[in-house]
Coordinates of C-alpha atoms in Angstrom, one line a residue:
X1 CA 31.4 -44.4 -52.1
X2 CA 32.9 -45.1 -48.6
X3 CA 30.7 -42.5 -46.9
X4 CA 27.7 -43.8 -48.0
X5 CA 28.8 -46.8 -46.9
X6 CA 29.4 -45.3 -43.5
X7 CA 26.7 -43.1 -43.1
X8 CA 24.4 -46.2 -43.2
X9 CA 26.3 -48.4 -41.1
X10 CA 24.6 -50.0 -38.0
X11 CA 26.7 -50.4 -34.6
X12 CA 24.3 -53.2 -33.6
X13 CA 24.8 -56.3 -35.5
X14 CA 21.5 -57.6 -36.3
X15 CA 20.0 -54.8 -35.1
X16 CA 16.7 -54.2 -37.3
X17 CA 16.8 -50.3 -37.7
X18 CA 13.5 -49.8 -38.8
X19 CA 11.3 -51.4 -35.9
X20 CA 14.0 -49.5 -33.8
X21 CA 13.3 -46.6 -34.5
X22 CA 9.6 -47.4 -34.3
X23 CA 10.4 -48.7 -31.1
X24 CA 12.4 -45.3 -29.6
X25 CA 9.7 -43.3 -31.4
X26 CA 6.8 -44.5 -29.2
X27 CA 9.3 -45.1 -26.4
X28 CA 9.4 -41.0 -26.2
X29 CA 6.4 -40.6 -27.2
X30 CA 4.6 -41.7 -23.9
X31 CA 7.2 -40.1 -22.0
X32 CA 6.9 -36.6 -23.6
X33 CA 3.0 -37.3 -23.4
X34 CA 3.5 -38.5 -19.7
X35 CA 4.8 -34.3 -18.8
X36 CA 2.2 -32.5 -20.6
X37 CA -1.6 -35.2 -20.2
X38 CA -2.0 -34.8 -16.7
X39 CA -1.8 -30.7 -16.7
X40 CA -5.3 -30.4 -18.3
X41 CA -7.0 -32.8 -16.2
X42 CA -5.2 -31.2 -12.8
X43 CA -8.4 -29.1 -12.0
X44 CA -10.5 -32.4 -12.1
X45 CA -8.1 -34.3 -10.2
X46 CA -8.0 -32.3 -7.5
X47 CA -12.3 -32.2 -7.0
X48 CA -12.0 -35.8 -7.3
X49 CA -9.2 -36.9 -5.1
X50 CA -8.9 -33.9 -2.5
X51 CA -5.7 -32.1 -3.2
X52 CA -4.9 -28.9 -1.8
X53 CA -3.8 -26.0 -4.2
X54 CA -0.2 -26.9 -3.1
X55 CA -0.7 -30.4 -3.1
X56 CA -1.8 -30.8 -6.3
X57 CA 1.7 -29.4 -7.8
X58 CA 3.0 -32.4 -6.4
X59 CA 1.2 -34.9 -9.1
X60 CA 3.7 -32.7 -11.2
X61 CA 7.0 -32.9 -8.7
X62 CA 6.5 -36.2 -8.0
X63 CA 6.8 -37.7 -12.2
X64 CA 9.6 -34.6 -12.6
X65 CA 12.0 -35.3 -9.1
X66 CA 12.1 -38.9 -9.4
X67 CA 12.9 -38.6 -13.4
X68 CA 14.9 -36.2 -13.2
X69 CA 17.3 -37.6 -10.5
X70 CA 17.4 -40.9 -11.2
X71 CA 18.0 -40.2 -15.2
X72 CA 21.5 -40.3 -14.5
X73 CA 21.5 -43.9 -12.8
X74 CA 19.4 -44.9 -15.5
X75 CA 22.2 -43.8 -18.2
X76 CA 24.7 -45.9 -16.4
X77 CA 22.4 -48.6 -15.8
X78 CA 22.3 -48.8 -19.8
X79 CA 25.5 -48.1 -20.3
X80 CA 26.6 -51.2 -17.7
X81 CA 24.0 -53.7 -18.3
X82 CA 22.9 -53.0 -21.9
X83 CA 20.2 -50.9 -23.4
X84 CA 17.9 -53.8 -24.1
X85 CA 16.8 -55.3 -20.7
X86 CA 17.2 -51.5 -19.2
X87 CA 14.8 -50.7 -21.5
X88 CA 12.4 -53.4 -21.6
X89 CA 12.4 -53.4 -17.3
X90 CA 11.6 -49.3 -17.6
X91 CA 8.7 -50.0 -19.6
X92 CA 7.1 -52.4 -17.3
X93 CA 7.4 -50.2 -14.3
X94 CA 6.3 -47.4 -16.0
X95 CA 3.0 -49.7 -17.3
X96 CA 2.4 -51.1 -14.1
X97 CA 2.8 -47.6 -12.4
X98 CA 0.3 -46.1 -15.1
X99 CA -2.4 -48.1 -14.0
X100 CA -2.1 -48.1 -10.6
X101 CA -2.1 -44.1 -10.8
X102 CA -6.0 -44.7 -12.8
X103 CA -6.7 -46.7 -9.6
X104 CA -6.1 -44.7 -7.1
X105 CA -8.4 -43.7 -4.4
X106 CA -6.8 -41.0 -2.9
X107 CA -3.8 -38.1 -3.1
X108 CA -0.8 -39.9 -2.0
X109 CA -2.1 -43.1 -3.9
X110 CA -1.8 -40.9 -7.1
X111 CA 1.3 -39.1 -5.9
X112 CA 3.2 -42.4 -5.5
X113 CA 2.2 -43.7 -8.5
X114 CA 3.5 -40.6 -10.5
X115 CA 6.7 -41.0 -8.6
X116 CA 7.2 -44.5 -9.9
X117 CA 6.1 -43.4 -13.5
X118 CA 9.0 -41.0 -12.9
X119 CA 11.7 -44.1 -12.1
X120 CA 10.0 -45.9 -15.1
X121 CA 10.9 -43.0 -17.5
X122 CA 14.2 -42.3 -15.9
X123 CA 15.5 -46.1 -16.6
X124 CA 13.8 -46.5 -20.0
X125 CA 14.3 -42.9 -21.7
X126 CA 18.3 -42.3 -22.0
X127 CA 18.4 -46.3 -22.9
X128 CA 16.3 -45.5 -25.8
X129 CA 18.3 -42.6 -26.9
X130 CA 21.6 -44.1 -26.3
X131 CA 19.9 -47.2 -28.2
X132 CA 18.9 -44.7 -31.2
X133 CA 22.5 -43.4 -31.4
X134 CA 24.4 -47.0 -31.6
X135 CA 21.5 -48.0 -34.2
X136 CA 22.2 -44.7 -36.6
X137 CA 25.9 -44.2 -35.8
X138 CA 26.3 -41.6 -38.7
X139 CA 25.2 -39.6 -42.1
X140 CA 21.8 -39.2 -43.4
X141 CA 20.2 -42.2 -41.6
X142 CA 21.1 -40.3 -38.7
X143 CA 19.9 -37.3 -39.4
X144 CA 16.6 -38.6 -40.2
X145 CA 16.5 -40.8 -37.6
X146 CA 16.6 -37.9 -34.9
X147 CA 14.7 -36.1 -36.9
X148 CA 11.8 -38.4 -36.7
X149 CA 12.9 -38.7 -33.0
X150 CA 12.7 -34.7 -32.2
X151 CA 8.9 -34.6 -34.0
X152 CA 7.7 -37.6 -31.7
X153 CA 8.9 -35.5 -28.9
X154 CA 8.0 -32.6 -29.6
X155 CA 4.4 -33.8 -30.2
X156 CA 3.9 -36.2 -26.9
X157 CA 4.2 -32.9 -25.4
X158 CA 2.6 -30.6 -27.2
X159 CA -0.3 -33.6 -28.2
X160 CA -0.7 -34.6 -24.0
X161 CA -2.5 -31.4 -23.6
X162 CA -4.9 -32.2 -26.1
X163 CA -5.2 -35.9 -25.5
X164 CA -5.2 -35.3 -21.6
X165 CA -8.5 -32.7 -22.1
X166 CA -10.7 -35.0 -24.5
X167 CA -10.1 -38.3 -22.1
X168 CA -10.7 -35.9 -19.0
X169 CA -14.2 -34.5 -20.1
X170 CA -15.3 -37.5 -22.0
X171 CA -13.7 -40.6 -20.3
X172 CA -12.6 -39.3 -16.8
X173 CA -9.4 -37.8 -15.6
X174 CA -8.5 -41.5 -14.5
X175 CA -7.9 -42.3 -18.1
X176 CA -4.9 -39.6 -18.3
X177 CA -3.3 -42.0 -16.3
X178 CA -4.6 -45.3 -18.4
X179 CA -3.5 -43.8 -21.8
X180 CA -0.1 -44.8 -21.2
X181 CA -0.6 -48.8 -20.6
X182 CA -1.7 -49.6 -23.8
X183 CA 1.4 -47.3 -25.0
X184 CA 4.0 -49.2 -23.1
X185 CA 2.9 -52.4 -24.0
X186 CA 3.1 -51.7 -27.7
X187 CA 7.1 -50.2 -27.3
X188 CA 7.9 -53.4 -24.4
X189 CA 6.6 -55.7 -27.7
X190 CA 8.6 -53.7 -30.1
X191 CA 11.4 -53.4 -28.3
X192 CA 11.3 -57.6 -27.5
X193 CA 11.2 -58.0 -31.1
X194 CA 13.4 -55.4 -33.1
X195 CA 15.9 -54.7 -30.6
X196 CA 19.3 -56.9 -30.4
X197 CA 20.6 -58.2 -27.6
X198 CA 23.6 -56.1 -27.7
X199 CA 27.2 -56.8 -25.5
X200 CA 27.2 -58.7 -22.3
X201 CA 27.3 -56.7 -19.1
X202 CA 30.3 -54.8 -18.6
X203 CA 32.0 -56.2 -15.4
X204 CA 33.6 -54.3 -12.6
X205 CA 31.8 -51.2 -10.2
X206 CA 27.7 -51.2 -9.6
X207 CA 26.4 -48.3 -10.7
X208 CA 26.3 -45.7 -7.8
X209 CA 22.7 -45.8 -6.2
X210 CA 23.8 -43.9 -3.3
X211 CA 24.8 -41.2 -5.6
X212 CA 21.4 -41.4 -7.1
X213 CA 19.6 -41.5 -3.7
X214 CA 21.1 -38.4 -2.5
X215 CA 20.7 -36.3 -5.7
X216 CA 16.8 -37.0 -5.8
X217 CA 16.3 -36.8 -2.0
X218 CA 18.4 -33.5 -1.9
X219 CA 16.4 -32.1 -5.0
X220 CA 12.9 -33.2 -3.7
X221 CA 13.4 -31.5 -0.2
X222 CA 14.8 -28.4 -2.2
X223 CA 11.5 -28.7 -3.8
X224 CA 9.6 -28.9 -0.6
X225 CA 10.9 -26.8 0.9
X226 CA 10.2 -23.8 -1.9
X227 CA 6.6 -25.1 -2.6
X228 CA 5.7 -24.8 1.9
X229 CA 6.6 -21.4 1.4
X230 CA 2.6 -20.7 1.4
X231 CA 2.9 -21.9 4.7
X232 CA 6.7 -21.5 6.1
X233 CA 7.6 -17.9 5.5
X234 CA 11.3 -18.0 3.6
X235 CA 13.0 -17.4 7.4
X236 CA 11.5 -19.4 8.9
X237 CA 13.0 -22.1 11.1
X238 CA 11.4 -24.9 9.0
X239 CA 12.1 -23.5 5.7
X240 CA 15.5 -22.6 6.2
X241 CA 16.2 -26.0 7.8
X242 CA 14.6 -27.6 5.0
X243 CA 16.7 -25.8 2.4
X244 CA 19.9 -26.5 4.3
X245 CA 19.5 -30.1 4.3
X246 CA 18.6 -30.1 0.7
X247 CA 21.7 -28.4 0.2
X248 CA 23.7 -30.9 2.6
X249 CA 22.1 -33.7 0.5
X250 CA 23.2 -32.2 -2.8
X251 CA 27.1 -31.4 -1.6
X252 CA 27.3 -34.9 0.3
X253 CA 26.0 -35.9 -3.7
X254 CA 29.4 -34.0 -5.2
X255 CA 31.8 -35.0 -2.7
X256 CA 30.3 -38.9 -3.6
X257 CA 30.8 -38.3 -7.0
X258 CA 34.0 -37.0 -6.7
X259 CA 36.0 -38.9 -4.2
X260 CA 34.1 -42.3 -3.0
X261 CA 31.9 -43.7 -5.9
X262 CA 33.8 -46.5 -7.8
X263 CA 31.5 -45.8 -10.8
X264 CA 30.2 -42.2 -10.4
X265 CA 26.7 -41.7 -11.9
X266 CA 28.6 -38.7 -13.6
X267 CA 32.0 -38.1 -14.3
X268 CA 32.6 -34.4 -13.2
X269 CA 35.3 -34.0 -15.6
X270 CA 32.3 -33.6 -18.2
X271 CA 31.1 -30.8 -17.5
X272 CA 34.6 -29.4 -17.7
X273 CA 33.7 -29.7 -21.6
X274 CA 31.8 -26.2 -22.8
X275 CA 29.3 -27.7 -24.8
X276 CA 28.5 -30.0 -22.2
X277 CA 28.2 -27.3 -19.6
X278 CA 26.5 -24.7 -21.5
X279 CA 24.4 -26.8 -22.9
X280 CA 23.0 -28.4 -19.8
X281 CA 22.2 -25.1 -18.1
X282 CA 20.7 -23.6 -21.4
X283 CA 18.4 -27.4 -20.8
X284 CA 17.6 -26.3 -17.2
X285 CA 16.7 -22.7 -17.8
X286 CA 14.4 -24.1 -21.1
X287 CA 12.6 -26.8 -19.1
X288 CA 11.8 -24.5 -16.1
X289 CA 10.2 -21.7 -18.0
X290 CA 8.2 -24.7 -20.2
X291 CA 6.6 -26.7 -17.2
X292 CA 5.5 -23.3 -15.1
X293 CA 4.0 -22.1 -18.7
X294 CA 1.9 -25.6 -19.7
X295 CA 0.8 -25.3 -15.8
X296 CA -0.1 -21.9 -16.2
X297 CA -1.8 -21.6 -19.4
X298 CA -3.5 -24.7 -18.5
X299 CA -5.2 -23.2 -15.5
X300 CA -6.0 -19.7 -17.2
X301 CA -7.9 -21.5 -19.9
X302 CA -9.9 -23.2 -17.8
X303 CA -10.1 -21.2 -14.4
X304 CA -9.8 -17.6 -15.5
X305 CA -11.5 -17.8 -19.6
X306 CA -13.9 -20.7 -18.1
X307 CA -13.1 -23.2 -21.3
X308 CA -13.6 -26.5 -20.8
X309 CA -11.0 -29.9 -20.4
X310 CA -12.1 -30.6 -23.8
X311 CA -11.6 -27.4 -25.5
X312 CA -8.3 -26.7 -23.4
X313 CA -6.7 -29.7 -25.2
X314 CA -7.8 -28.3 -28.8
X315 CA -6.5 -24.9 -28.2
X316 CA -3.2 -25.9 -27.2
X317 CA -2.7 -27.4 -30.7
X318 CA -1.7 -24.5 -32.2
X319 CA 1.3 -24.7 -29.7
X320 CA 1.8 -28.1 -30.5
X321 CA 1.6 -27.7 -34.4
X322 CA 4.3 -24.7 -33.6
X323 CA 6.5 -27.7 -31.8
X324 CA 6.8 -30.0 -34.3
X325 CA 7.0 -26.8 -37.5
X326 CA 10.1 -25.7 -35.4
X327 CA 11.6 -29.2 -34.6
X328 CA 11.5 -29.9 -38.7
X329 CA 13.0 -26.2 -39.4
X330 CA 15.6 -26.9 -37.1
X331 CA 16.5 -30.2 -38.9
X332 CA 16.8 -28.4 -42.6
X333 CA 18.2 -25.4 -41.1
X334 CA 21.1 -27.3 -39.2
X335 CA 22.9 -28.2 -42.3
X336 CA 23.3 -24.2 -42.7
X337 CA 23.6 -22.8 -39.1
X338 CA 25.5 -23.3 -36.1
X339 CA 23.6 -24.8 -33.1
X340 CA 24.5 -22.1 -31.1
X341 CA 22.7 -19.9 -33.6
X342 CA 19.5 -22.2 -33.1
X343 CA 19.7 -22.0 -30.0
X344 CA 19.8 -18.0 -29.6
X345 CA 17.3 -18.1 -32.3
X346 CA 14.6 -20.5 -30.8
X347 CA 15.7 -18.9 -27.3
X348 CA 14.2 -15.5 -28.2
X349 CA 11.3 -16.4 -29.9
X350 CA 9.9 -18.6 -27.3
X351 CA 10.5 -15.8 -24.8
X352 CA 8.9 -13.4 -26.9
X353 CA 6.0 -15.8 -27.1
X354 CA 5.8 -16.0 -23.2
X355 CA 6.4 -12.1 -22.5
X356 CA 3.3 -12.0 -25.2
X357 CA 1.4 -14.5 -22.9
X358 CA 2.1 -12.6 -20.2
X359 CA -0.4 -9.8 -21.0
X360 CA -3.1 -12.1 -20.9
X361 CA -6.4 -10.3 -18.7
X362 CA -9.4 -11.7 -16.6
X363 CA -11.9 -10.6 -19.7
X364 CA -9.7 -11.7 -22.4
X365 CA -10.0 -14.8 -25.2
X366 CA -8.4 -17.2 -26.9
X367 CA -7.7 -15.4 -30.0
X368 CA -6.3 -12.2 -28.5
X369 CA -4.4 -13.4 -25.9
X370 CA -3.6 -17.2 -26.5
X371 CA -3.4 -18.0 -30.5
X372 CA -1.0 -15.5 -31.3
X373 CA 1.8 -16.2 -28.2
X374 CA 1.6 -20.0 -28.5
X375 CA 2.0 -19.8 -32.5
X376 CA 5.4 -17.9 -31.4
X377 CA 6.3 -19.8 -28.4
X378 CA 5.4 -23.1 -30.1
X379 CA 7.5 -22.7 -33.2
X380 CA 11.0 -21.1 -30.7
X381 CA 11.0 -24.0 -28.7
X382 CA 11.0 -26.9 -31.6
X383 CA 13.7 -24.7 -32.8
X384 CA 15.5 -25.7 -29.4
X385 CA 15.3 -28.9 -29.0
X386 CA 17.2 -30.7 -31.5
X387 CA 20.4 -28.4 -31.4
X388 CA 20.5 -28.3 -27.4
X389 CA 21.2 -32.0 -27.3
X390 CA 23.6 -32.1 -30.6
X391 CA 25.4 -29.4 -28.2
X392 CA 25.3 -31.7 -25.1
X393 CA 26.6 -34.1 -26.9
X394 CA 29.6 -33.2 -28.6
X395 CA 33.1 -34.6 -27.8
X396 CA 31.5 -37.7 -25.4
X397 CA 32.9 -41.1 -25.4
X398 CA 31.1 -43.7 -26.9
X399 CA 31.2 -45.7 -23.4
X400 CA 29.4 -42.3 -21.9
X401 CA 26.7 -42.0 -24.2
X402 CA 24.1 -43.5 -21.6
X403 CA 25.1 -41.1 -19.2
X404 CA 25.1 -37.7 -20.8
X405 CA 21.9 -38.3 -22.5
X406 CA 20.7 -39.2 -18.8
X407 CA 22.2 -35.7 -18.1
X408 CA 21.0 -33.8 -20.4
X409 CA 17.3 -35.8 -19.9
X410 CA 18.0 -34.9 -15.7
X411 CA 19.0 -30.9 -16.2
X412 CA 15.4 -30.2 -18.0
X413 CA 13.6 -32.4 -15.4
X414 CA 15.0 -31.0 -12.9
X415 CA 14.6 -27.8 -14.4
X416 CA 11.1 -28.2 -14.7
X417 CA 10.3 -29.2 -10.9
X418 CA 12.2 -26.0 -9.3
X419 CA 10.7 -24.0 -12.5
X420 CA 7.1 -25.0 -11.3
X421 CA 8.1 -24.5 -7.5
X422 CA 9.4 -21.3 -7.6
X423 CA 7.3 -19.4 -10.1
X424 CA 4.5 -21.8 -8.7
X425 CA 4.9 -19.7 -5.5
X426 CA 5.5 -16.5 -7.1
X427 CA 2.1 -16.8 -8.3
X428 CA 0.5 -17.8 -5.2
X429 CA 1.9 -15.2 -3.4
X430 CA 0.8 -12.9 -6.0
X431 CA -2.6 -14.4 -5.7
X432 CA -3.2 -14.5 -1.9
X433 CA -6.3 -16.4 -0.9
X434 CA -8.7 -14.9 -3.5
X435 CA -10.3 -17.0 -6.1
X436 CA -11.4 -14.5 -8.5
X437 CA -10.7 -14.7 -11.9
X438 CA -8.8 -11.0 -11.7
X439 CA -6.4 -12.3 -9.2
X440 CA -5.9 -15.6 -10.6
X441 CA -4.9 -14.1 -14.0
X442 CA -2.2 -11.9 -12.0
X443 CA -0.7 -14.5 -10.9
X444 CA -0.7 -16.4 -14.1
X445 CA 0.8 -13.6 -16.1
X446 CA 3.4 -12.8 -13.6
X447 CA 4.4 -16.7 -13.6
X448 CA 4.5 -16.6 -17.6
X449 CA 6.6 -12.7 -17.5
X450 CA 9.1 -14.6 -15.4
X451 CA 9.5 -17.4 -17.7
X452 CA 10.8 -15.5 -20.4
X453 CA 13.3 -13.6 -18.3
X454 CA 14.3 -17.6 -17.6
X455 CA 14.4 -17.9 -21.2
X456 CA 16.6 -14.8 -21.7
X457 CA 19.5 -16.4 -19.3
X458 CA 19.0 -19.5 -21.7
X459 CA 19.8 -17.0 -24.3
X460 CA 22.7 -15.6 -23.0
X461 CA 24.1 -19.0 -22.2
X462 CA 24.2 -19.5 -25.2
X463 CA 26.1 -16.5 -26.0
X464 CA 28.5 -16.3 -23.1
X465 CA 29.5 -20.2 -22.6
X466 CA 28.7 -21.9 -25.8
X467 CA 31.4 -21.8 -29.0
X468 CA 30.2 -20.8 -32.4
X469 CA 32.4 -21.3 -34.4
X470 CA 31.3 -24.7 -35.3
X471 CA 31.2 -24.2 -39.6
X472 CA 27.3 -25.7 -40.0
X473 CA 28.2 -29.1 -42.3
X474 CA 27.0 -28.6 -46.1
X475 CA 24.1 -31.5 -46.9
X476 CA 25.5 -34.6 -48.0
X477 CA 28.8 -34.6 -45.3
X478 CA 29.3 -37.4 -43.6
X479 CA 29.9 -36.0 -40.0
X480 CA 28.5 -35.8 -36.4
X481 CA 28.0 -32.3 -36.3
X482 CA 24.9 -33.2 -39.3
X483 CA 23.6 -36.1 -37.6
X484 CA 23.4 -34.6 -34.3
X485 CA 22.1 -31.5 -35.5
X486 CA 18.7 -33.0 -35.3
X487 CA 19.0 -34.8 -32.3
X488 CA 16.6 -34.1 -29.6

């Protein structure tokens, strides 16, 4: 009788779980959408705004840097100021910044604006998961809860494809950038409503912005730097002196962390934890091969197999369909398996499914070389993502909960800007200056062959760093390792 007491308790008082979660759900929604909706509608946004080849990976980099450095101020910024107003001020920006990105009138106008949907997310998403976990603190609810959670992500990525092709053909690529107003005032009325106030501030240290400054800056010139490679041979003076103050940037970030900042944006002594560690870099390896494969399989559809924005956005539903089958098997299957056994699991498949996409040809179709590797890739990566963050999360402090979901959120973002950069430029050197559809599909396939040898060293992560012998809870025990088994 006590555990079912328990496993229903709420951490919030007056905390109104249902219209939470509702809240959370749409909350990453948008932002899962917000990766995958512009990837279809690239091709037109470039004809329509001027970008460069290059240029254009930057309406990608731009969302990706800024989210994925500044996640980790926007777990303390939760975690010091409360998940509510966090929250509520990320979904403005991220509005606000929507809009202006339909608006704008030329490449940096759009670029801009994709960076400040980045700082949007980065404030608004680990307060939403942080807010999830003190709402469902334990037991079935839980598991549910983060269950529901994991599907909504899993299809605002998977879905944005689809959603960012129909509104491209038949509304205008601007409206890739609309779709998420009407999305953010819906969660910033929810949130208002359901969502209690919480504690009062927490006293003491400001959370460490120049920590934050120096981890994005140092991550967006490593970024630069690998994308100008088209133009700055890798020994070259500008390259190398680019890439050396990235990596100035990014040590002057550790010795902060470590010796200076009053309240680091992350205590190091985490990632002295296993699961934290291993967990993080299995994230990073995941989120790299995933952004370079939507980017690439995007283009092929459209610039090699000559399918429209439309039609894109249908065929990547089977992927997406995969996503959220994989997400729910992962949920049933974690009250019998180990993460670490999802993880190898989900780990393989997807790079089967990407080695399979990688022998993809100029004169082939959708149903030979597309149906069949996204089914398989789809399906291994939903089995991922709930047991990579149950993983991450293991063994952290209530007080830290904020910042290791920021974390976690940071290593795939992150993961997915250098991913992009570096196979990005893999495939334009393999490429050249040639347009055809032969050497554009080279390129593409080596950039999606790559990615699953990424996905391999997620694999072995997971074999190498990552404990397993975690017993999987039976169904109906009232413990974290269930409830965070479905976690996202």
């Amino acid at each position: 009788m006590t555990s079912r007491r328990s496993a229903g308790a709420l951490a919030e008082p007056g905390a109104r779980p249902g219209l939470t979660l509702a809240a959370v759900a749409v909350v990453q929604f948008m932002v899962s959408l917000d990766l995958s909706v512009v990837n279809v509608g690239l091709a037109q946004i470039a004809a329509g705004l001027g970008f460069s080849a290059v240029g254009l990976t930057w309406v990608i980099h731009a969302y990706a840097l800024t989210f994925g450095g500044l996640l980790l101020l926007g777990g303390k910024a939760a975690d010091r100021y409360g998940r509510k107003p966090v929250l509520l001020l990320g979904l403005a920006l991220f509005g606000l910044a929507s809009l202006a990105g339909g608006l704008a009138q030329e490449p940096g106008q759009l670029v801009a604006a994709r960076a400040a949907q980045g700082i949007g997310a980065a404030a608004l998403a680990p307060a939403a998961l942080a807010l999830l976990t003190t709402t469902f603190p334990a037991g079935r609810a839980r598991v549910r809860a983060f269950g529901i959670w994991s599907a909504t992500n899993a299809a605002g990525g998977a879905l944005g494809v689809l959603i960012g092709g129909v509104l491209t053909e038949y509304a205008g690529w601007r409206w890739v950038m609309f779709v998420s107003v009407p999305m953010a005032a819906c969660a910033l009325a929810l949130t208002w409503r359901a969502v209690p106030a919480g504690p009062p501030p927490v006293r003491g240290a400001r959370p460490d912005v120049l920590g934050a400054v120096l981890a994005t800056a140092g991550m967006t010139l490593l970024v630069f730097g690998i994308v100008r490679t088209d133009r700055y041979a890798w020994t070259s003076p500008v390259t190398v002196a680019t890439l050396a103050v990235a990596v100035v940037l990014l040590a002057a970030f550790i010795v902060v962390e470590r010796t200076t900042a009053r309240e680091p944006l992350i205590r190091l002594g985490l990632l002295a934890n296993r699961s934290v560690a291993g967990a993080n870099a299995y994230n990073l390896l995941v989120g790299a091969a995933m952004a370079a494969a939507f980017y690439f399989a995007s283009l092929y559809l459209q610039r090699v197999l000559g399918t429209g924005p439309a039609l894109t956005g249908v065929e990547f539903l089977p992927f997406a369909l995969g996503v959220v089958a994989g997400s729910v098997l992962a949920v049933k299957l974690g009250y019998r398996l180990a993460p670490r056994t999802l993880l190898v699991i989900g780990g393989l498949l997807t790079a089967a499914g990407f080695a399979w996409f990688g022998l993809i040809s100029a004169d082939g179709a959708f149903v030979t070389d597309v149906l069949g590797p996204s089914i398989v890739a789809g399906v291994g990566f939903g089995l991922c993502l709930g047991p990579v963050v149950s993983t991450a999360t293991v063994g952290v402090a209530a007080h830290e909960t904020g910042a290791a979901s920021g974390l976690l959120n940071s290593s795939r973002q992150i993961g997915a800007s250098l991913g992009l950069a570096v196979l990005g430029t893999v495939a334009h050197d393999r490429t050249g200056q040639a347009v055809t559809p032969e050497a554009l599909n080279d390129g593409y396939a080596l950039g999606l062959s790559l990615g699953a040898v990424l996905l391999l060293g997620a694999v072995l992560i997971a074999l190498t760093v990552l404990r397993g012998d975690n017993p999987p809870a039976r169904a109906g025990q009232v413990d974290d390792r269930v409830s965070l088994s479905a976690r996202d």
